Coordinates of C-alpha atoms and ligand atoms in Angstrom, one line a residue:
X1 CA 61.0 70.0 35.4
X2 CA 62.2 68.9 38.9
X3 CA 65.5 70.1 40.1
X4 CA 68.4 67.8 40.9
X5 CA 68.5 66.7 44.6
X6 CA 70.5 69.3 46.5
X7 CA 71.1 71.1 49.8
X8 CA 70.8 74.8 50.0
X9 CA 73.0 76.5 52.5
X10 CA 71.9 80.0 53.4
X11 CA 74.4 82.3 55.0
X12 CA 72.4 85.1 56.8
X13 CA 69.4 82.9 57.4
X14 CA 68.1 85.0 60.2
X15 CA 68.1 88.1 58.0
X16 CA 65.5 90.0 56.1
X17 CA 66.1 88.6 52.6
X18 CA 65.9 85.0 53.8
X19 CA 62.6 85.7 55.5
X20 CA 61.0 87.9 52.8
X21 CA 62.1 86.3 49.7
X22 CA 64.2 83.1 50.0
X23 CA 61.9 80.9 52.3
X24 CA 58.7 81.8 50.5
X25 CA 60.3 81.1 47.1
X26 CA 61.7 77.8 48.1
X27 CA 58.2 77.0 49.6
X28 CA 56.5 77.8 46.3
X29 CA 58.9 75.6 44.4
X30 CA 58.2 72.8 46.8
X31 CA 54.5 73.2 46.4
X32 CA 54.8 73.2 42.7
X33 CA 56.7 70.0 42.9
X34 CA 59.8 71.5 41.4
X35 CA 61.8 70.4 44.3
X36 CA 61.7 66.7 45.3
X37 CA 60.9 65.6 48.9
X38 CA 64.6 64.9 49.1
X39 CA 65.9 68.3 49.9
X40 CA 67.3 70.2 52.8
X41 CA 68.0 73.8 53.6
X42 CA 70.7 74.7 56.1
X43 CA 70.4 78.1 57.7
X44 CA 73.5 79.5 59.2
X45 CA 73.9 82.8 61.0
X46 CA 75.6 84.2 64.2
X47 CA 72.5 83.8 66.4
X48 CA 72.2 80.8 68.8
X49 CA 69.0 79.4 67.3
X50 CA 67.7 75.9 67.6
X51 CA 66.3 73.9 64.6
X52 CA 62.8 74.5 66.3
X53 CA 63.2 78.2 66.4
X54 CA 64.5 78.4 62.9
X55 CA 61.6 76.2 61.6
X56 CA 59.1 78.4 63.4
X57 CA 60.5 81.4 61.7
X58 CA 60.4 79.6 58.3
X59 CA 56.7 78.8 58.8
X60 CA 56.0 82.3 59.9
X61 CA 57.6 83.7 56.7
X62 CA 55.3 81.7 54.5
X63 CA 52.1 81.9 56.6
X64 CA 50.6 84.6 54.3
X65 CA 51.1 82.8 51.0
X66 CA 47.8 81.6 49.5
X67 CA 49.0 78.0 49.2
X68 CA 50.0 77.8 52.9
X69 CA 48.4 74.8 54.5
X70 CA 49.3 71.5 56.1
X71 CA 52.4 71.2 54.1
X72 CA 54.0 74.0 55.8
X73 CA 55.1 72.0 58.8
X74 CA 56.4 69.2 56.7
X75 CA 58.2 71.7 54.5
X76 CA 59.8 73.3 57.5
X77 CA 61.1 70.0 58.8
X78 CA 63.5 70.1 55.9
X79 CA 65.2 73.1 57.4
X80 CA 68.2 72.8 59.8
X81 CA 70.0 75.5 61.7
X82 CA 73.6 75.9 62.6
X83 CA 75.0 78.8 64.7
X84 CA 77.9 80.1 62.7
X85 CA 80.9 82.4 62.9
X86 CA 82.1 83.2 59.3
X87 CA 85.6 83.9 60.6
X88 CA 86.0 80.8 62.6
X89 CA 87.3 77.6 60.7
X90 CA 85.5 75.4 63.2
X91 CA 82.2 76.7 62.0
X92 CA 83.0 75.4 58.5
X93 CA 84.1 72.0 59.9
X94 CA 80.8 71.7 61.7
X95 CA 78.9 72.6 58.6
X96 CA 80.8 70.1 56.6
X97 CA 79.9 67.4 59.1
X98 CA 76.2 68.4 59.0
X99 CA 76.1 68.5 55.3
X100 CA 77.5 65.0 55.0
X101 CA 74.8 63.7 57.4
X102 CA 72.1 65.4 55.5
X103 CA 73.4 64.1 52.2
X104 CA 72.8 60.6 53.6
X105 CA 69.5 61.5 55.3
X106 CA 68.1 63.0 52.1
X107 CA 69.9 60.9 49.5
X108 CA 71.6 63.9 48.0
X109 CA 74.6 63.2 45.9
X110 CA 76.7 66.1 47.3
X111 CA 75.0 68.8 45.3
X112 CA 75.3 72.1 47.2
X113 CA 74.2 75.7 46.8
X114 CA 75.9 78.2 49.0
X115 CA 73.7 81.3 49.1
X116 CA 75.3 84.4 50.6
X117 CA 72.6 86.6 51.8
X118 CA 74.7 88.7 54.1
X119 CA 77.2 91.5 54.5
X120 CA 79.3 91.7 51.4
X121 CA 82.6 92.1 53.3
X122 CA 82.4 88.4 54.1
X123 CA 81.8 87.1 50.6
X124 CA 85.4 86.6 49.8
X125 CA 86.5 84.9 53.2
X126 CA 83.4 82.6 53.1
X127 CA 84.2 81.4 49.6
X128 CA 87.7 80.6 50.3
X129 CA 87.0 78.9 53.6
X130 CA 84.3 76.8 51.9
X131 CA 86.9 75.6 49.6
X132 CA 89.7 75.2 52.0
X133 CA 87.7 73.2 54.4
X134 CA 86.6 70.8 51.6
X135 CA 82.9 71.8 51.6
X136 CA 82.9 72.0 47.8
X137 CA 84.9 68.8 47.3
X138 CA 81.9 66.5 46.9
X139 CA 80.9 64.1 44.2
X140 CA 78.2 66.4 43.1
X141 CA 78.2 70.1 42.1
X142 CA 78.8 73.2 44.2
X143 CA 77.4 76.6 43.3
X144 CA 77.8 79.9 44.9
X145 CA 75.0 82.5 44.9
X146 CA 76.0 86.0 45.7
X147 CA 73.7 88.9 46.5
X148 CA 74.6 92.5 45.7
X149 CA 76.3 94.8 46.3
X150 CA 79.2 93.2 44.3
X151 CA 81.7 95.7 45.4
X152 CA 81.4 99.4 45.6
X153 CA 83.4 100.3 42.5
X154 CA 85.4 98.6 39.9
X155 CA 88.5 98.0 42.0
X156 CA 86.6 96.6 45.0
X157 CA 84.5 94.4 42.7
X158 CA 87.6 93.1 41.0
X159 CA 89.2 92.3 44.3
X160 CA 86.1 90.5 45.4
X161 CA 85.9 88.6 42.2
X162 CA 89.4 87.4 42.5
X163 CA 88.8 86.2 46.0
X164 CA 85.8 84.1 45.0
X165 CA 87.4 83.0 41.8
X166 CA 90.1 81.3 43.9
X167 CA 87.5 79.0 45.3
X168 CA 84.8 78.8 42.5
X169 CA 85.0 78.9 38.7
X170 CA 83.0 81.5 36.8
X171 CA 80.4 78.9 35.8
X172 CA 79.9 78.0 39.5
X173 CA 79.2 81.6 40.4
X174 CA 75.6 83.0 40.3
X175 CA 75.5 86.7 40.8
X176 CA 71.9 87.7 41.6
X177 CA 70.3 90.6 40.0
X178 CA 66.7 90.1 40.9
X179 CA 65.5 92.3 38.0
X180 CA 66.6 89.5 35.7
X181 CA 64.1 87.2 37.4
X182 CA 61.1 89.5 36.7
X183 CA 58.7 88.2 34.2
X184 CA 58.6 91.2 32.0
X185 CA 62.3 91.7 32.1
X186 CA 62.7 88.3 30.8
X187 CA 60.0 89.1 28.2
X188 CA 62.0 91.8 26.6
X189 CA 64.0 89.1 24.8
X190 CA 60.8 87.4 23.6
X191 CA 59.0 90.6 22.5
X192 CA 62.2 91.5 20.5
X193 CA 63.2 88.2 19.1
X194 CA 59.8 86.5 18.5
X195 CA 58.1 89.3 16.6
X196 CA 59.2 90.3 13.2
X197 CA 57.4 93.7 13.4
X198 CA 59.5 94.9 16.2
X199 CA 62.9 93.6 15.4
X200 CA 62.8 95.3 12.0
X201 CA 62.3 98.6 13.5
X202 CA 64.6 98.1 16.5
X203 CA 67.3 100.6 15.5
X204 CA 68.2 104.2 15.0
X205 CA 66.3 104.6 11.8
X206 CA 62.9 104.1 13.4
X207 CA 63.4 104.7 17.2
X208 CA 64.0 108.1 18.5
X209 CA 64.7 107.3 22.1
X210 CA 64.2 104.8 24.8
X211 CA 63.1 105.5 28.4
X212 CA 63.4 103.3 31.4
X213 CA 61.8 104.5 34.6
X214 CA 61.9 102.6 37.9
X215 CA 60.3 104.7 40.6
X216 CA 59.6 103.9 44.2
X217 CA 57.3 105.4 46.7
X218 CA 59.2 104.2 49.8
X219 CA 62.1 106.1 51.2
X220 CA 65.2 104.6 52.5
X221 CA 63.4 103.0 55.5
X222 CA 65.8 101.3 58.0
X223 CA 68.6 101.0 55.5
X224 CA 70.1 104.4 55.9
X225 CA 73.5 103.1 56.8
X226 CA 73.8 101.0 53.7
X227 CA 72.1 103.6 51.4
X228 CA 74.4 106.5 52.6
X229 CA 77.3 104.7 50.9
X230 CA 75.5 103.6 47.8
X231 CA 72.8 106.0 46.8
X232 CA 70.5 105.4 43.8
X233 CA 73.4 105.1 41.4
X234 CA 75.0 102.1 43.0
X235 CA 71.8 100.7 44.4
X236 CA 69.8 100.6 41.2
X237 CA 71.6 101.9 38.1
X238 CA 74.9 99.9 38.2
X239 CA 73.0 96.7 38.3
X240 CA 69.2 96.5 37.6
X241 CA 68.9 99.4 35.1
X242 CA 72.1 98.6 33.2
X243 CA 70.9 95.0 32.8
X244 CA 67.6 96.3 31.4
X245 CA 69.5 98.6 29.0
X246 CA 71.6 95.7 27.9
X247 CA 68.6 93.5 27.2
X248 CA 66.9 96.3 25.2
X249 CA 69.9 97.1 23.2
X250 CA 71.7 93.8 22.5
X251 CA 72.0 92.1 19.1
X252 CA 70.0 88.9 18.6
X253 CA 72.1 86.2 20.1
X254 CA 72.9 83.2 17.7
X255 CA 71.3 80.9 20.3
X256 CA 69.5 81.2 23.5
X257 CA 72.2 79.9 25.6
X258 CA 73.7 81.7 28.5
X259 CA 77.1 82.3 26.9
X260 CA 75.6 83.7 23.7
X261 CA 73.2 86.0 25.5
X262 CA 75.7 87.2 28.0
X263 CA 78.2 87.9 25.3
X264 CA 75.7 90.1 23.4
X265 CA 74.9 92.0 26.6
X266 CA 78.6 92.6 27.2
X267 CA 79.0 94.1 23.7
X268 CA 76.3 96.7 24.6
X269 CA 78.1 97.6 27.7
X270 CA 81.4 97.9 25.8
X271 CA 79.7 100.3 23.3
X272 CA 78.4 102.6 26.0
X273 CA 79.8 106.0 25.5
X274 CA 81.9 106.7 28.5
X275 CA 81.4 110.0 30.2
X276 CA 84.3 112.1 31.4
X277 CA 84.3 113.7 34.8
X278 CA 83.7 117.1 33.2
X279 CA 80.8 115.8 31.3
X280 CA 78.9 114.0 34.1
X281 CA 76.5 116.8 34.7
X282 CA 75.7 117.0 31.0
X283 CA 74.6 113.4 31.0
X284 CA 73.4 112.7 34.5
X285 CA 71.2 114.5 37.0
X286 CA 71.1 113.6 40.8
X287 CA 68.5 114.3 43.2
X288 CA 67.7 113.9 46.9
X289 CA 64.2 113.9 48.3
X290 CA 63.1 116.4 50.8
X291 CA 59.9 116.3 52.9
X292 CA 56.5 116.2 51.2
X293 CA 53.1 114.6 51.5
X294 CA 52.4 111.2 50.3
X295 CA 49.0 109.5 50.6
X296 CA 47.8 112.4 52.6
X297 CA 50.6 111.9 55.2
X298 CA 53.6 114.2 55.7
X299 CA 56.8 112.4 55.2
X300 CA 60.4 113.5 56.3
X301 CA 63.2 114.3 53.9
X302 CA 66.2 112.0 53.3
X303 CA 68.5 114.0 55.6
X304 CA 66.1 113.5 58.5
X305 CA 66.1 109.7 58.1
X306 CA 67.6 107.3 60.6
X307 CA 71.4 106.8 60.2
X308 CA 71.6 109.5 57.5
X309 CA 74.0 112.4 57.7
X310 CA 72.0 115.7 58.2
X311 CA 74.2 117.1 55.3
X312 CA 74.3 114.0 53.3
X313 CA 75.4 114.3 49.7
X314 CA 73.8 111.0 48.7
X315 CA 71.5 110.8 45.7
X316 CA 68.2 109.2 46.1
X317 CA 67.3 109.9 42.5
X318 CA 69.3 109.6 39.3
X319 CA 68.4 110.4 35.8
X320 CA 70.8 109.9 32.9
X321 CA 71.2 109.8 29.2
X322 CA 73.2 106.8 27.9
X323 CA 74.5 106.7 24.4
X324 CA 75.4 103.4 22.8
X325 CA 77.9 104.1 20.1
X326 CA 77.4 101.2 17.7
X327 CA 75.7 100.9 14.3
X328 CA 72.3 100.0 15.6
X329 CA 72.0 102.7 18.2
X330 CA 74.2 105.7 17.2
X331 CA 72.3 108.8 17.9
X332 CA 69.5 107.2 20.1
X333 CA 69.5 108.3 23.6
X334 CA 68.6 105.8 26.3
X335 CA 67.1 107.8 29.1
X336 CA 67.0 106.2 32.5
X337 CA 65.6 107.4 35.9
X338 CA 65.2 105.9 39.2
X339 CA 64.5 107.2 42.6
X340 CA 63.0 106.8 46.0
X341 CA 59.9 108.7 47.4
X342 CA 58.5 109.3 43.9
X343 CA 54.9 109.6 42.8
X344 CA 54.3 105.9 42.3
X345 CA 55.9 102.5 42.5
X346 CA 56.4 101.5 38.8
X347 CA 59.0 100.2 36.4
X348 CA 58.4 100.7 32.8
X349 CA 60.2 100.9 29.4
X350 CA 59.0 103.3 26.8
X351 CA 60.3 102.9 23.2
X352 CA 59.4 106.0 21.3
X353 CA 59.4 105.6 17.6
X354 CA 60.4 108.4 15.2
X355 CA 57.8 110.7 13.7
X356 CA 56.7 110.0 10.2
X357 CA 58.7 111.9 7.5
X358 CA 55.5 113.9 6.7
X359 CA 52.4 114.5 8.7
X360 CA 49.3 114.5 6.4
X361 CA 47.0 115.3 9.3
X362 CA 48.8 118.3 10.5
X363 CA 46.3 120.8 9.4
X364 CA 43.3 118.9 10.5
X365 CA 43.4 119.6 14.2
X366 CA 44.6 116.0 14.6
X367 CA 46.2 114.8 17.8
X368 CA 48.9 112.9 16.0
X369 CA 51.3 111.2 18.7
X370 CA 54.4 109.3 18.2
X371 CA 54.1 105.5 18.2
X372 CA 55.2 104.1 21.6
X373 CA 55.8 100.6 22.7
X374 CA 55.5 100.4 26.5
X375 CA 56.8 97.5 28.4
X376 CA 55.2 97.4 31.8
X377 CA 57.4 95.6 34.2
X378 CA 55.7 96.3 37.5
X379 CA 53.3 96.5 39.2
X380 CA 51.4 95.9 36.0
X381 CA 52.9 93.4 33.7
X382 CA 52.2 93.7 30.0
X383 CA 52.7 95.7 26.9
X384 CA 50.9 98.6 25.4
X385 CA 51.3 99.8 21.8
X386 CA 50.3 103.4 21.2
X387 CA 49.1 104.0 17.7
X388 CA 47.0 106.6 15.8
X389 CA 43.7 105.7 14.3
X390 CA 40.9 107.6 12.7
X391 CA 38.6 109.6 14.8
X392 CA 35.0 108.6 14.4
X393 CA 33.9 112.1 13.8
X394 CA 35.5 114.9 12.1
X395 CA 36.6 113.5 8.7
X396 CA 40.3 112.6 8.1
X397 CA 41.7 113.4 11.5
X398 CA 43.4 111.0 13.8
X399 CA 43.3 110.1 17.5
X400 CA 45.6 108.1 19.7
X401 CA 44.6 104.5 20.5
X402 CA 46.2 101.9 22.6
X403 CA 46.6 98.1 22.1
X404 CA 47.0 96.5 25.5
X405 CA 48.2 93.2 26.6
X406 CA 48.0 92.5 30.2
X407 CA 50.1 89.7 31.6
X408 CA 49.1 90.1 35.2
X409 CA 45.8 88.4 35.5
X410 CA 47.1 85.4 37.4
X411 CA 49.4 87.3 39.7
X412 CA 48.9 84.9 42.6
X413 CA 50.5 82.1 40.7
X414 CA 53.1 83.8 38.6
X415 CA 56.4 83.0 40.1
X416 CA 58.3 85.7 41.9
X417 CA 61.7 86.8 40.7
X418 CA 63.6 85.0 43.5
X419 CA 61.6 81.8 42.9
X420 CA 62.7 81.8 39.3
X421 CA 66.3 82.5 40.0
X422 CA 66.7 79.9 42.7
X423 CA 65.0 77.4 40.4
X424 CA 67.4 78.3 37.6
X425 CA 70.4 78.0 39.9
X426 CA 69.3 74.6 41.0
X427 CA 69.0 73.5 37.4
X428 CA 72.4 75.1 36.6
X429 CA 71.1 77.7 34.2
X430 CA 73.1 81.0 34.6
X431 CA 71.4 82.9 31.8
X432 CA 69.6 85.3 34.2
X433 CA 72.6 85.9 36.4
X434 CA 75.2 88.5 35.7
X435 CA 78.6 87.4 34.4
X436 CA 81.7 89.0 35.8
X437 CA 82.4 90.8 32.5
X438 CA 79.0 92.6 32.7
X439 CA 79.6 93.6 36.3
X440 CA 83.1 94.9 35.5
X441 CA 82.0 97.0 32.5
X442 CA 79.0 98.4 34.3
X443 CA 81.2 99.4 37.3
X444 CA 83.7 101.2 35.0
X445 CA 80.9 103.1 33.4
X446 CA 79.4 104.1 36.7
X447 CA 82.6 104.9 38.6
X448 CA 83.3 108.1 36.7
X449 CA 79.9 109.3 37.7
X450 CA 80.1 108.4 41.4
X451 CA 83.6 109.8 41.7
X452 CA 82.6 113.1 40.2
X453 CA 79.6 113.3 42.4
X454 CA 81.5 112.4 45.5
X455 CA 84.0 115.2 44.9
X456 CA 81.5 117.8 44.1
X457 CA 79.0 118.5 46.8
X458 CA 75.4 118.9 45.6
X459 CA 74.6 122.4 46.8
X460 CA 70.9 122.1 45.9
X461 CA 70.1 119.1 47.9
X462 CA 67.3 118.3 48.8
X463 CA 66.0 119.2 45.3
X464 CA 62.8 117.3 44.9
X465 CA 59.8 116.9 47.1
X466 CA 58.7 113.5 48.3
X467 CA 55.9 112.4 46.1
X468 CA 57.1 114.1 43.0
X469 CA 58.8 112.7 39.9
X470 CA 62.3 114.0 40.8
X471 CA 64.1 117.3 40.2
X472 CA 63.1 119.5 37.3
X473 CA 66.7 119.0 35.8
X474 CA 65.6 115.5 34.9
X475 CA 63.0 117.0 32.5
X476 CA 65.6 119.4 31.1
X477 CA 67.9 116.4 30.2
X478 CA 65.3 115.3 27.7
X479 CA 64.0 118.7 26.6
X480 CA 67.5 119.5 25.4
X481 CA 66.9 116.9 22.7
X482 CA 63.3 117.9 22.1
X483 CA 61.8 114.9 24.2
X484 CA 59.9 114.5 27.4
X485 CA 59.4 111.7 29.9
X486 CA 56.2 109.8 28.9
X487 CA 53.9 109.2 31.7
X488 CA 52.0 106.3 30.2
X489 CA 49.2 105.3 32.7
Ligands
BG6_1 C1 67.0 96.6 45.5 C2 67.5 97.9 46.1 O1 68.1 96.0 44.7 O2 65.9 96.8 44.6 C3 66.3 98.5 46.8 O3 68.5 97.7 47.0 C4 65.2 98.7 45.9 O4 66.7 99.8 47.3 C5 64.8 97.4 45.2 O5 64.1 99.2 46.6 C6 63.8 97.6 44.2 O6 63.3 96.4 43.7 P1 61.9 96.1 43.2 O7 61.8 94.7 42.8 O8 60.9 96.4 44.3 O9 61.7 97.0 42.1

């Protein structure tokens, strides 16, 4: 399906996100004919670039895509640049003039996407200036796309939300969580709701625990300044991980519409057992990477990184036990963990089913393992079902076997998360964006933890070596309940 004709305005067009994700995604949509020839992208940022410089940059950003070819120049010709001061009203007036011209030039009926890929402190003022200067008052539609972080706690998020809600309605606001654009995250819903065999077992009678791991090998790179104030809890848990939990735990929606799906996700977040300040360390573990060896190279610890306090209290690793107090999930821990500088780059969900009520193979030297459903989100995309089957030799004993479905055979052509999300936004489908209610509940849950951790200095930091799977306390969190993290390669 081709998207309606529209103009995308990117705030922060000289930045990293635009270069790494947005331009390549728009290019792929263009190549796949999902965007008509009648489209324009306007890049705005502080720098005094010309259209030519901007277009050169756009071309560079797509030059390593496999489909790069003679179209690249034509594609880049749709890009226009405007030097912009977000605090100066005149900038908005200039932009308005340019957008009207481009509407004419490309036959666009006033449809506009304002994509804010820049420092969050400007989200509110930009939104209100856009409205005040009439940029949203066209015959077509206007949509606002917002990158994270959406606030740094509940209060700041609410304040930000109020600011943007003065200018845009909730259904015009597209809050990006790029995990919701990932193929296998979107697949959670299909695996659950298109298979009778899983849905019937998807509850506390048959599932003993669920584990979500999102590990990274990279350290904080050049983002020390941002990361110091966020840490793994705000950077990954509050948004991406909570969204995955909600998708795994939600009730079947009555229809696959954005409102129905979002309202089921909201119910999960409302059912999350809140943790008091005193209980935080019973449910959550924090870690910070020290130095170590990765790929045969020595790497420095977090406290030695650029723009990081040498005594930093920031967690680069978080593990937690989430309890969802509703009928379906009472008693089933959802274990989560995420961190930087871990052994491998991988995101995976493991659903561990309960042991059988009686083990007939116990005395026969059988290696009877619990059934697992593993959802591989990245880098592999697919699912693996761990079962037990008869061992060829040795009579009535069992051996673990795996049923594998690999979704990543055509990686080159599977759309990237950002490509999907930009496409959805152009079509007006907000299913895979976060509603304010989800953001709010997720902040309320996370706030207690971050407050407790900011008050109490972690005396044991750094407490995990670069290249490891995090501090040992993270293993204890599961061991207390008789479980362990599955490493399911
Ligand atoms: C971002 C975080 O939201 O997600 C980064 O800010 C993190 O710190 C990234 O590295 C992980 O995304 P992905 O898609 O590589 O798992």
